[in-house]
Amino acid sequence: MWDKIDEINKEIDTFTVETAEQLEQFRIKFLGSKNVIKDLFKLMKEVPGDQKKEFGQKLNTLKQNAQKRFDALSETTAASGTKAQTEKPDVTRPGFPFEAGARHPISVVRNEIVDIFNRIGYTVAEGPEIEDDYHNFTALNFPEEHPARDMQDTFFVHDNGEAPEKLALRTHTSSVQVRVMETQKPPIRIIAPGRVFRNEAISARAHCIFHQVEGLYIDEGVSFADMKQTLMYFAKEFFGKTQIRLRPSYFPFTEPSAEVDVYWGLETEADYRMTKGTGWLEIMGCGMVDPNVLENCGIDSEKYSGFAFGMGIERIAAQRFGIDDLRRFFENNTEFLKQFKGAQ
C-alpha cells in the first residue's frame, strides 16, 4: 500500500499536458469523483492501528499534491491557449470546401405554381394534415358510401377513443378550402398546396404520400367561363401551351366537374408515349363548387358561386424533369437531387 502511494505521487509529478483534453484526463484520474486516491482511502481498514495516522497523513499530502499539480498544469494550458488565440490566422490558406445544396424538384414545381397564381391575386392557405371527418368528407359532399371513406383508401388515425370524432390523414387539400370558407367571407381567392395521403401500394406510378395544389375562387357572379380562362392562363404560364380542353367528369364537391387536358402535340416520339398518341395531356381536375358545399360552409349559394381546381405536383414534376419513377421523389438520393442545382 505504501508503495502504491509513492507510485501515484510519482505519476502526478511527471504528468504533462499539452491540450485541454489531457488536462481533463488528469482531473478525472486524480481529482474526479472516482479518482485513484479515493481507492487508497478505502484501504485504511487494512492498515495496522499504529500506522493509520501516518497512512492518513500521506494520503492527504498526496491529495494536496494532486491539486497543486492540477492548478499548475491549468495555468500552463491556459497560457498556451491564449498564445494560440492571439496568433493571426493565415488568410491565404484555402477554405474548407462545401457543396451547395439544391431545391427538391417537388419544391421547385410547387414554388412555380404558387408564383403563377400569386400574380393573379391568389394567396396561399394551409391547414392540418390530420383532419376530422367533417372537413375531409362531410362538408365536401362525400356520401356515406363513398370509397374514400373506406379503410382500403384512407389512413384513419386511432386515438384510443379520446377524440369525439373520427380522424384521418387528409386525402386532399380540399379540407383547407372548407376551413377557409368557414372563416372568411367572399370574395375568396386562395390556393392550398400541401401533402396528402392515400392508402395505395407504392410503385413507379403511385405513392401513399404525394403533394397537391388546389385552388378556390368564390364571389358573386363567378362562372364556368371564368374558370376556363384561369386554367388557360395557368397552362400558358406553366407549360407554354395555349390550348386546353375540359372533359366531363365527377367530383362530389363540384357540379359540373371536368378533367383538364392541355394540348401537348405529337412532334416527338416522347410526345406520343406521354400522351398515348392523342396529343393531349391530363393536368388537373376542376369544377364549379357544389351549392351544398357552399351552404355547409355558411355561404349563401343563391348569392355566391365559385370554382375549384386541383392538381398533383409529382405528376407535373415528373413530366417537367423527365422522371419515370415517382419513388425517386421520396428516396433522398443525393445523386438524384444534385441534378436540380440552380433550380428555384
mmCIF file of C-alpha atoms in Angstrom:
data_model
loop_
_atom_site.group_PDB
_atom_site.id
_atom_site.type_symbol
_atom_site.label_atom_id
_atom_site.label_comp_id
_atom_site.label_asym_id
_atom_site.label_seq_id
_atom_site.Cartn_x
_atom_site.Cartn_y
_atom_site.Cartn_z
ATOM 1 C CA MET A 1 0.000 0.000 0.000
ATOM 2 C CA TRP A 2 2.870 2.337 0.836
ATOM 3 C CA ASP A 3 4.471 1.606 -2.498
ATOM 4 C CA LYS A 4 1.180 2.447 -4.233
ATOM 5 C CA ILE A 5 1.197 5.916 -2.664
ATOM 6 C CA ASP A 6 4.743 6.571 -3.887
ATOM 7 C CA GLU A 7 3.819 5.266 -7.366
ATOM 8 C CA ILE A 8 0.825 7.584 -7.704
ATOM 9 C CA ASN A 9 2.769 10.529 -6.316
ATOM 10 C CA LYS A 10 5.485 9.989 -8.927
ATOM 11 C CA GLU A 11 2.855 9.769 -11.702
ATOM 12 C CA ILE A 12 1.354 13.085 -10.567
ATOM 13 C CA ASP A 13 4.726 14.843 -10.576
ATOM 14 C CA THR A 14 5.683 13.595 -14.044
ATOM 15 C CA PHE A 15 2.261 14.040 -15.704
ATOM 16 C CA THR A 16 2.455 16.506 -18.590
ATOM 17 C CA VAL A 17 -0.366 18.038 -20.631
ATOM 18 C CA GLU A 18 -0.437 19.941 -23.918
ATOM 19 C CA THR A 19 -4.162 20.195 -24.536
ATOM 20 C CA ALA A 20 -7.327 20.886 -22.565
ATOM 21 C CA GLU A 21 -8.412 17.311 -23.195
ATOM 22 C CA GLN A 22 -5.268 15.944 -21.497
ATOM 23 C CA LEU A 23 -5.788 18.318 -18.551
ATOM 24 C CA GLU A 24 -9.302 16.956 -18.146
ATOM 25 C CA GLN A 25 -7.933 13.417 -18.151
ATOM 26 C CA PHE A 26 -5.604 14.388 -15.249
ATOM 27 C CA ARG A 27 -8.514 15.876 -13.297
ATOM 28 C CA ILE A 28 -10.712 12.819 -13.730
ATOM 29 C CA LYS A 29 -7.950 10.375 -12.775
ATOM 30 C CA PHE A 30 -6.601 12.149 -9.674
ATOM 31 C CA LEU A 31 -9.356 14.568 -8.548
ATOM 32 C CA GLY A 32 -12.580 13.224 -10.026
ATOM 33 C CA SER A 33 -15.462 11.599 -8.144
ATOM 34 C CA LYS A 34 -13.939 8.157 -8.725
ATOM 35 C CA ASN A 35 -10.210 9.040 -8.624
ATOM 36 C CA VAL A 36 -7.408 6.617 -7.767
ATOM 37 C CA ILE A 37 -6.596 8.384 -4.454
ATOM 38 C CA LYS A 38 -10.087 7.638 -3.137
ATOM 39 C CA ASP A 39 -9.426 3.970 -3.762
ATOM 40 C CA LEU A 40 -6.453 4.178 -1.359
ATOM 41 C CA PHE A 41 -8.616 5.685 1.397
ATOM 42 C CA LYS A 42 -10.730 2.527 1.198
ATOM 43 C CA LEU A 43 -7.655 0.517 2.242
ATOM 44 C CA MET A 44 -7.404 2.340 5.568
ATOM 45 C CA LYS A 45 -9.178 -0.503 7.351
ATOM 46 C CA GLU A 46 -6.400 -2.895 6.319
ATOM 47 C CA VAL A 47 -3.626 -0.728 7.848
ATOM 48 C CA PRO A 48 -2.386 -1.745 11.341
ATOM 49 C CA GLY A 49 -3.685 0.524 14.090
ATOM 50 C CA ASP A 50 -0.312 2.056 14.953
ATOM 51 C CA GLN A 51 0.225 3.037 11.286
ATOM 52 C CA LYS A 52 -3.210 4.505 10.471
ATOM 53 C CA LYS A 53 -2.216 8.068 11.426
ATOM 54 C CA GLU A 54 0.878 8.063 9.226
ATOM 55 C CA PHE A 55 -1.014 6.418 6.345
ATOM 56 C CA GLY A 56 -3.776 9.041 6.537
ATOM 57 C CA GLN A 57 -1.267 11.900 6.547
ATOM 58 C CA LYS A 58 0.445 10.523 3.429
ATOM 59 C CA LEU A 59 -2.893 10.238 1.632
ATOM 60 C CA ASN A 60 -3.805 13.843 2.480
ATOM 61 C CA THR A 61 -0.396 15.009 1.291
ATOM 62 C CA LEU A 62 -0.927 13.024 -1.939
ATOM 63 C CA LYS A 63 -4.324 14.651 -2.499
ATOM 64 C CA GLN A 64 -2.896 18.137 -1.904
ATOM 65 C CA ASN A 65 -0.057 17.422 -4.312
ATOM 66 C CA ALA A 66 -2.546 16.364 -6.997
ATOM 67 C CA GLN A 67 -4.490 19.620 -6.583
ATOM 68 C CA LYS A 68 -1.319 21.759 -6.739
ATOM 69 C CA ARG A 69 -0.151 19.914 -9.837
ATOM 70 C CA PHE A 70 -3.549 20.393 -11.477
ATOM 71 C CA ASP A 71 -3.500 24.144 -10.757
ATOM 72 C CA ALA A 72 -0.003 24.463 -12.251
ATOM 73 C CA LEU A 73 -0.914 22.498 -15.347
ATOM 74 C CA SER A 74 -4.103 24.571 -15.750
ATOM 75 C CA GLU A 75 -2.105 27.805 -15.829
ATOM 76 C CA THR A 76 0.315 26.392 -18.390
ATOM 77 C CA THR A 77 -2.502 25.122 -20.622
ATOM 78 C CA ALA A 78 -4.410 28.415 -20.389
ATOM 79 C CA ALA A 79 -1.306 30.425 -21.303
ATOM 80 C CA SER A 80 -0.681 28.168 -24.274
ATOM 81 C CA GLY A 81 -4.279 28.557 -25.390
ATOM 82 C CA THR A 82 -4.125 32.346 -25.063
ATOM 83 C CA LYS A 83 -0.991 32.426 -27.185
ATOM 84 C CA ALA A 84 -2.654 30.315 -29.867
ATOM 85 C CA GLN A 85 -5.688 32.592 -29.861
ATOM 86 C CA THR A 86 -3.553 35.709 -30.357
ATOM 87 C CA GLU A 87 -1.773 34.273 -33.371
ATOM 88 C CA LYS A 88 -3.057 35.792 -36.592
ATOM 89 C CA PRO A 89 -4.717 33.303 -38.942
ATOM 90 C CA ASP A 90 -3.203 32.667 -42.331
ATOM 91 C CA VAL A 91 -5.786 34.243 -44.619
ATOM 92 C CA THR A 92 -4.017 32.856 -47.685
ATOM 93 C CA ARG A 93 -4.883 29.262 -46.759
ATOM 94 C CA PRO A 94 -7.711 27.760 -48.808
ATOM 95 C CA GLY A 95 -11.031 27.398 -47.039
ATOM 96 C CA PHE A 96 -12.827 24.162 -46.360
ATOM 97 C CA PRO A 97 -14.835 23.244 -49.473
ATOM 98 C CA PHE A 98 -18.525 22.603 -49.027
ATOM 99 C CA GLU A 99 -21.141 21.578 -51.500
ATOM 100 C CA ALA A 100 -24.132 23.803 -52.098
ATOM 101 C CA GLY A 101 -27.499 22.129 -51.767
ATOM 102 C CA ALA A 102 -30.356 22.034 -54.268
ATOM 103 C CA ARG A 103 -34.082 22.517 -54.037
ATOM 104 C CA HIS A 104 -36.150 19.362 -54.215
ATOM 105 C CA PRO A 105 -37.951 19.031 -57.574
ATOM 106 C CA ILE A 106 -41.297 18.988 -55.755
ATOM 107 C CA SER A 107 -40.433 22.322 -54.127
ATOM 108 C CA VAL A 108 -39.277 23.738 -57.468
ATOM 109 C CA VAL A 109 -42.595 22.942 -59.163
ATOM 110 C CA ARG A 110 -44.678 23.965 -56.133
ATOM 111 C CA ASN A 111 -42.979 27.358 -55.950
ATOM 112 C CA GLU A 112 -43.542 27.984 -59.644
ATOM 113 C CA ILE A 113 -47.245 27.109 -59.412
ATOM 114 C CA VAL A 114 -47.692 29.315 -56.352
ATOM 115 C CA ASP A 115 -45.934 32.200 -58.094
ATOM 116 C CA ILE A 116 -48.169 31.910 -61.175
ATOM 117 C CA PHE A 117 -51.362 32.141 -59.146
ATOM 118 C CA ASN A 118 -49.941 34.839 -56.859
ATOM 119 C CA ARG A 119 -49.694 37.066 -59.926
ATOM 120 C CA ILE A 120 -53.482 36.968 -60.407
ATOM 121 C CA GLY A 121 -54.405 37.560 -56.793
ATOM 122 C CA TYR A 122 -54.424 34.109 -55.207
ATOM 123 C CA THR A 123 -52.994 33.781 -51.701
ATOM 124 C CA VAL A 124 -51.651 30.625 -50.035
ATOM 125 C CA ALA A 125 -53.779 28.899 -47.372
ATOM 126 C CA GLU A 126 -52.725 25.994 -45.161
ATOM 127 C CA GLY A 127 -54.447 23.523 -42.865
ATOM 128 C CA PRO A 128 -53.811 20.451 -40.680
ATOM 129 C CA GLU A 129 -52.680 17.173 -42.207
ATOM 130 C CA ILE A 130 -54.716 15.195 -39.635
ATOM 131 C CA GLU A 131 -58.345 16.050 -40.325
ATOM 132 C CA ASP A 132 -61.727 15.230 -38.845
ATOM 133 C CA ASP A 133 -64.417 13.507 -40.871
ATOM 134 C CA TYR A 134 -66.434 16.694 -41.349
ATOM 135 C CA HIS A 135 -63.729 18.788 -43.024
ATOM 136 C CA ASN A 136 -62.268 15.900 -45.001
ATOM 137 C CA PHE A 137 -65.518 14.324 -46.215
ATOM 138 C CA THR A 138 -68.919 15.532 -44.959
ATOM 139 C CA ALA A 139 -68.585 19.238 -45.746
ATOM 140 C CA LEU A 140 -67.332 18.334 -49.226
ATOM 141 C CA ASN A 141 -70.480 16.396 -50.080
ATOM 142 C CA PHE A 142 -68.984 12.901 -49.835
ATOM 143 C CA PRO A 143 -71.826 10.390 -49.370
ATOM 144 C CA GLU A 144 -71.537 7.813 -46.589
ATOM 145 C CA GLU A 145 -70.909 5.003 -49.089
ATOM 146 C CA HIS A 146 -68.136 6.840 -50.976
ATOM 147 C CA PRO A 147 -64.971 4.677 -51.413
ATOM 148 C CA ALA A 148 -62.788 7.403 -49.884
ATOM 149 C CA ARG A 149 -64.432 6.717 -46.511
ATOM 150 C CA ASP A 150 -63.364 3.085 -46.680
ATOM 151 C CA MET A 151 -60.372 1.777 -44.749
ATOM 152 C CA GLN A 152 -58.896 0.493 -48.014
ATOM 153 C CA ASP A 153 -58.497 4.019 -49.401
ATOM 154 C CA THR A 154 -57.828 6.245 -46.381
ATOM 155 C CA PHE A 155 -55.414 6.218 -43.442
ATOM 156 C CA PHE A 156 -57.583 6.605 -40.357
ATOM 157 C CA VAL A 157 -55.963 7.689 -37.102
ATOM 158 C CA HIS A 158 -56.750 5.656 -33.995
ATOM 159 C CA ASP A 159 -56.880 7.805 -30.862
ATOM 160 C CA ASN A 160 -57.946 5.178 -28.265
ATOM 161 C CA GLY A 161 -61.372 6.764 -28.122
ATOM 162 C CA GLU A 162 -60.200 10.079 -26.679
ATOM 163 C CA ALA A 163 -61.329 12.268 -29.602
ATOM 164 C CA PRO A 164 -65.077 12.779 -30.166
ATOM 165 C CA GLU A 165 -64.825 12.327 -33.943
ATOM 166 C CA LYS A 166 -63.084 10.039 -36.399
ATOM 167 C CA LEU A 167 -59.726 11.383 -37.561
ATOM 168 C CA ALA A 168 -57.788 10.618 -40.735
ATOM 169 C CA LEU A 169 -54.727 11.738 -42.668
ATOM 170 C CA ARG A 170 -56.235 14.148 -45.173
ATOM 171 C CA THR A 171 -56.861 12.639 -48.577
ATOM 172 C CA HIS A 172 -56.782 16.027 -50.372
ATOM 173 C CA THR A 173 -56.145 19.676 -49.573
ATOM 174 C CA SER A 174 -59.823 20.410 -50.245
ATOM 175 C CA SER A 175 -60.201 20.337 -46.464
ATOM 176 C CA VAL A 176 -58.210 23.582 -46.401
ATOM 177 C CA GLN A 177 -60.799 25.132 -48.723
ATOM 178 C CA VAL A 178 -63.558 24.189 -46.274
ATOM 179 C CA ARG A 179 -61.721 25.799 -43.355
ATOM 180 C CA VAL A 180 -61.176 28.988 -45.359
ATOM 181 C CA MET A 181 -64.838 29.196 -46.412
ATOM 182 C CA GLU A 182 -65.898 28.713 -42.775
ATOM 183 C CA THR A 183 -63.774 31.592 -41.509
ATOM 184 C CA GLN A 184 -63.662 34.091 -44.402
ATOM 185 C CA LYS A 185 -66.372 35.966 -46.223
ATOM 186 C CA PRO A 186 -66.342 36.130 -50.037
ATOM 187 C CA PRO A 187 -64.616 37.162 -52.167
ATOM 188 C CA ILE A 188 -62.221 34.255 -51.582
ATOM 189 C CA ARG A 189 -59.304 33.545 -53.881
ATOM 190 C CA ILE A 190 -56.820 31.007 -52.469
ATOM 191 C CA ILE A 191 -54.572 28.117 -53.394
ATOM 192 C CA ALA A 192 -53.841 25.295 -50.943
ATOM 193 C CA PRO A 193 -50.564 23.410 -51.531
ATOM 194 C CA GLY A 194 -49.596 20.533 -49.244
ATOM 195 C CA ARG A 195 -49.050 16.830 -48.578
ATOM 196 C CA VAL A 196 -51.918 14.384 -48.813
ATOM 197 C CA PHE A 197 -52.184 10.682 -48.053
ATOM 198 C CA ARG A 198 -53.889 7.741 -49.753
ATOM 199 C CA ASN A 199 -53.785 4.064 -48.836
ATOM 200 C CA GLU A 200 -52.169 2.926 -52.082
ATOM 201 C CA ALA A 201 -49.421 0.463 -52.923
ATOM 202 C CA ILE A 202 -46.127 2.215 -53.664
ATOM 203 C CA SER A 203 -44.970 1.775 -57.250
ATOM 204 C CA ALA A 204 -43.353 3.684 -60.096
ATOM 205 C CA ARG A 205 -46.685 5.406 -60.816
ATOM 206 C CA ALA A 206 -48.244 5.735 -57.347
ATOM 207 C CA HIS A 207 -47.304 6.535 -53.759
ATOM 208 C CA CYS A 208 -49.108 6.655 -50.417
ATOM 209 C CA ILE A 209 -47.824 10.212 -49.895
ATOM 210 C CA PHE A 210 -47.991 12.880 -52.563
ATOM 211 C CA HIS A 211 -48.448 16.634 -52.948
ATOM 212 C CA GLN A 212 -51.334 18.670 -54.308
ATOM 213 C CA VAL A 213 -52.092 22.263 -55.160
ATOM 214 C CA GLU A 214 -55.784 23.100 -55.047
ATOM 215 C CA GLY A 215 -57.394 26.431 -55.880
ATOM 216 C CA LEU A 216 -60.668 28.098 -54.922
ATOM 217 C CA TYR A 217 -62.403 31.252 -56.111
ATOM 218 C CA ILE A 218 -65.730 32.355 -54.560
ATOM 219 C CA ASP A 219 -67.521 35.610 -55.386
ATOM 220 C CA GLU A 220 -70.715 36.958 -56.876
ATOM 221 C CA GLY A 221 -71.319 36.004 -60.482
ATOM 222 C CA VAL A 222 -68.381 33.594 -60.900
ATOM 223 C CA SER A 223 -68.979 31.473 -63.996
ATOM 224 C CA PHE A 224 -67.639 28.415 -65.777
ATOM 225 C CA ALA A 225 -66.082 30.777 -68.321
ATOM 226 C CA ASP A 226 -64.075 32.442 -65.527
ATOM 227 C CA MET A 227 -62.721 29.057 -64.515
ATOM 228 C CA LYS A 228 -61.752 28.151 -68.075
ATOM 229 C CA GLN A 229 -59.957 31.462 -68.576
ATOM 230 C CA THR A 230 -57.991 30.979 -65.317
ATOM 231 C CA LEU A 231 -56.907 27.487 -66.319
ATOM 232 C CA MET A 232 -55.898 28.656 -69.789
ATOM 233 C CA TYR A 233 -53.731 31.308 -68.152
ATOM 234 C CA PHE A 234 -52.055 28.674 -65.971
ATOM 235 C CA ALA A 235 -51.443 26.310 -68.914
ATOM 236 C CA LYS A 236 -49.798 29.102 -70.883
ATOM 237 C CA GLU A 237 -47.630 30.299 -67.988
ATOM 238 C CA PHE A 238 -46.522 26.892 -66.735
ATOM 239 C CA PHE A 239 -46.471 24.664 -69.818
ATOM 240 C CA GLY A 240 -46.171 27.287 -72.527
ATOM 241 C CA LYS A 241 -49.311 25.835 -74.136
ATOM 242 C CA THR A 242 -52.337 27.845 -75.262
ATOM 243 C CA GLN A 243 -54.901 25.134 -75.973
ATOM 244 C CA ILE A 244 -56.824 23.229 -73.310
ATOM 245 C CA ARG A 245 -59.954 21.103 -73.225
ATOM 246 C CA LEU A 246 -62.337 20.211 -70.423
ATOM 247 C CA ARG A 247 -63.769 16.682 -70.373
ATOM 248 C CA PRO A 248 -66.882 15.940 -68.268
ATOM 249 C CA SER A 249 -66.056 14.165 -65.019
ATOM 250 C CA TYR A 250 -67.380 13.721 -61.473
ATOM 251 C CA PHE A 251 -66.246 15.009 -58.088
ATOM 252 C CA PRO A 252 -68.526 15.091 -55.026
ATOM 253 C CA PHE A 253 -67.761 18.722 -54.241
ATOM 254 C CA THR A 254 -68.156 20.291 -57.703
ATOM 255 C CA GLU A 255 -71.023 20.361 -60.214
ATOM 256 C CA PRO A 256 -70.429 20.378 -63.130
ATOM 257 C CA SER A 257 -66.973 18.792 -62.935
ATOM 258 C CA ALA A 258 -64.278 18.318 -65.552
ATOM 259 C CA GLU A 259 -60.821 16.924 -66.220
ATOM 260 C CA VAL A 260 -58.430 19.444 -67.778
ATOM 261 C CA ASP A 261 -56.163 18.423 -70.664
ATOM 262 C CA VAL A 262 -53.519 20.579 -72.310
ATOM 263 C CA TYR A 263 -52.664 20.029 -75.962
ATOM 264 C CA TRP A 264 -49.060 18.871 -75.952
ATOM 265 C CA GLY A 265 -48.708 17.949 -79.589
ATOM 266 C CA LEU A 266 -47.136 14.964 -81.330
ATOM 267 C CA GLU A 267 -43.832 16.348 -82.517
ATOM 268 C CA THR A 268 -41.585 13.728 -80.964
ATOM 269 C CA GLU A 269 -41.685 10.066 -80.026
ATOM 270 C CA ALA A 270 -41.724 11.119 -76.369
ATOM 271 C CA ASP A 271 -44.891 13.145 -77.060
ATOM 272 C CA TYR A 272 -46.546 10.015 -78.454
ATOM 273 C CA ARG A 273 -45.643 7.974 -75.386
ATOM 274 C CA MET A 274 -46.623 10.677 -72.886
ATOM 275 C CA THR A 275 -50.000 11.437 -74.496
ATOM 276 C CA LYS A 276 -50.660 7.853 -75.644
ATOM 277 C CA GLY A 277 -50.824 9.040 -79.215
ATOM 278 C CA THR A 278 -53.603 11.612 -78.624
ATOM 279 C CA GLY A 279 -51.517 14.754 -78.240
ATOM 280 C CA TRP A 280 -53.494 15.661 -75.101
ATOM 281 C CA LEU A 281 -52.027 15.535 -71.562
ATOM 282 C CA GLU A 282 -54.265 15.481 -68.479
ATOM 283 C CA ILE A 283 -53.066 18.004 -65.873
ATOM 284 C CA MET A 284 -55.817 18.506 -63.278
ATOM 285 C CA GLY A 285 -59.457 18.259 -62.233
ATOM 286 C CA CYS A 286 -61.838 21.188 -61.778
ATOM 287 C CA GLY A 287 -65.455 22.246 -61.489
ATOM 288 C CA MET A 288 -67.976 24.720 -60.151
ATOM 289 C CA VAL A 289 -68.322 24.481 -56.368
ATOM 290 C CA ASP A 290 -71.444 22.484 -55.489
ATOM 291 C CA PRO A 291 -74.102 24.684 -53.802
ATOM 292 C CA ASN A 292 -74.319 22.117 -50.974
ATOM 293 C CA VAL A 293 -70.653 22.703 -50.169
ATOM 294 C CA LEU A 294 -71.197 26.467 -50.039
ATOM 295 C CA GLU A 295 -74.169 26.036 -47.706
ATOM 296 C CA ASN A 296 -72.229 23.594 -45.498
ATOM 297 C CA CYS A 297 -69.623 26.319 -45.014
ATOM 298 C CA GLY A 298 -72.151 29.064 -44.265
ATOM 299 C CA ILE A 299 -72.032 30.780 -47.679
ATOM 300 C CA ASP A 300 -75.264 31.794 -49.403
ATOM 301 C CA SER A 301 -75.346 29.724 -52.614
ATOM 302 C CA GLU A 302 -78.061 31.988 -54.072
ATOM 303 C CA LYS A 303 -75.754 34.989 -53.867
ATOM 304 C CA TYR A 304 -72.322 33.469 -54.409
ATOM 305 C CA SER A 305 -70.800 30.957 -56.799
ATOM 306 C CA GLY A 306 -67.284 29.758 -57.427
ATOM 307 C CA PHE A 307 -64.945 27.225 -58.931
ATOM 308 C CA ALA A 308 -62.245 24.903 -57.615
ATOM 309 C CA PHE A 309 -59.367 23.008 -59.207
ATOM 310 C CA GLY A 310 -56.638 20.665 -58.088
ATOM 311 C CA MET A 311 -53.506 19.024 -59.458
ATOM 312 C CA GLY A 312 -50.864 16.558 -58.291
ATOM 313 C CA ILE A 313 -47.381 18.071 -58.107
ATOM 314 C CA GLU A 314 -45.488 14.780 -58.522
ATOM 315 C CA ARG A 315 -47.112 14.050 -61.844
ATOM 316 C CA ILE A 316 -46.328 17.505 -63.206
ATOM 317 C CA ALA A 317 -42.773 17.421 -61.818
ATOM 318 C CA ALA A 318 -42.188 14.009 -63.399
ATOM 319 C CA GLN A 319 -43.278 15.376 -66.752
ATOM 320 C CA ARG A 320 -41.218 18.545 -66.334
ATOM 321 C CA PHE A 321 -37.962 16.770 -65.457
ATOM 322 C CA GLY A 322 -38.414 13.519 -67.387
ATOM 323 C CA ILE A 323 -38.649 11.302 -64.285
ATOM 324 C CA ASP A 324 -40.148 7.872 -64.917
ATOM 325 C CA ASP A 325 -40.485 6.631 -61.327
ATOM 326 C CA LEU A 326 -42.363 8.602 -58.636
ATOM 327 C CA ARG A 327 -40.444 6.783 -55.895
ATOM 328 C CA ARG A 328 -37.386 8.852 -56.748
ATOM 329 C CA PHE A 329 -39.043 11.886 -55.159
ATOM 330 C CA PHE A 330 -39.029 10.206 -51.736
ATOM 331 C CA GLU A 331 -35.706 8.338 -51.655
ATOM 332 C CA ASN A 332 -33.490 11.300 -50.649
ATOM 333 C CA ASN A 333 -30.844 10.095 -53.086
ATOM 334 C CA THR A 334 -28.238 12.884 -53.167
ATOM 335 C CA GLU A 335 -27.006 11.901 -56.631
ATOM 336 C CA PHE A 336 -30.556 12.335 -57.923
ATOM 337 C CA LEU A 337 -31.090 15.664 -56.125
ATOM 338 C CA LYS A 338 -27.802 17.139 -57.362
ATOM 339 C CA GLN A 339 -29.373 17.420 -60.810
ATOM 340 C CA PHE A 340 -31.595 20.268 -59.612
ATOM 341 C CA LYS A 341 -28.870 22.687 -58.531
ATOM 342 C CA GLY A 342 -29.716 26.192 -59.605
ATOM 343 C CA ALA A 343 -33.449 25.475 -59.899
ATOM 344 C CA GLN A 344 -35.634 27.923 -57.990
#
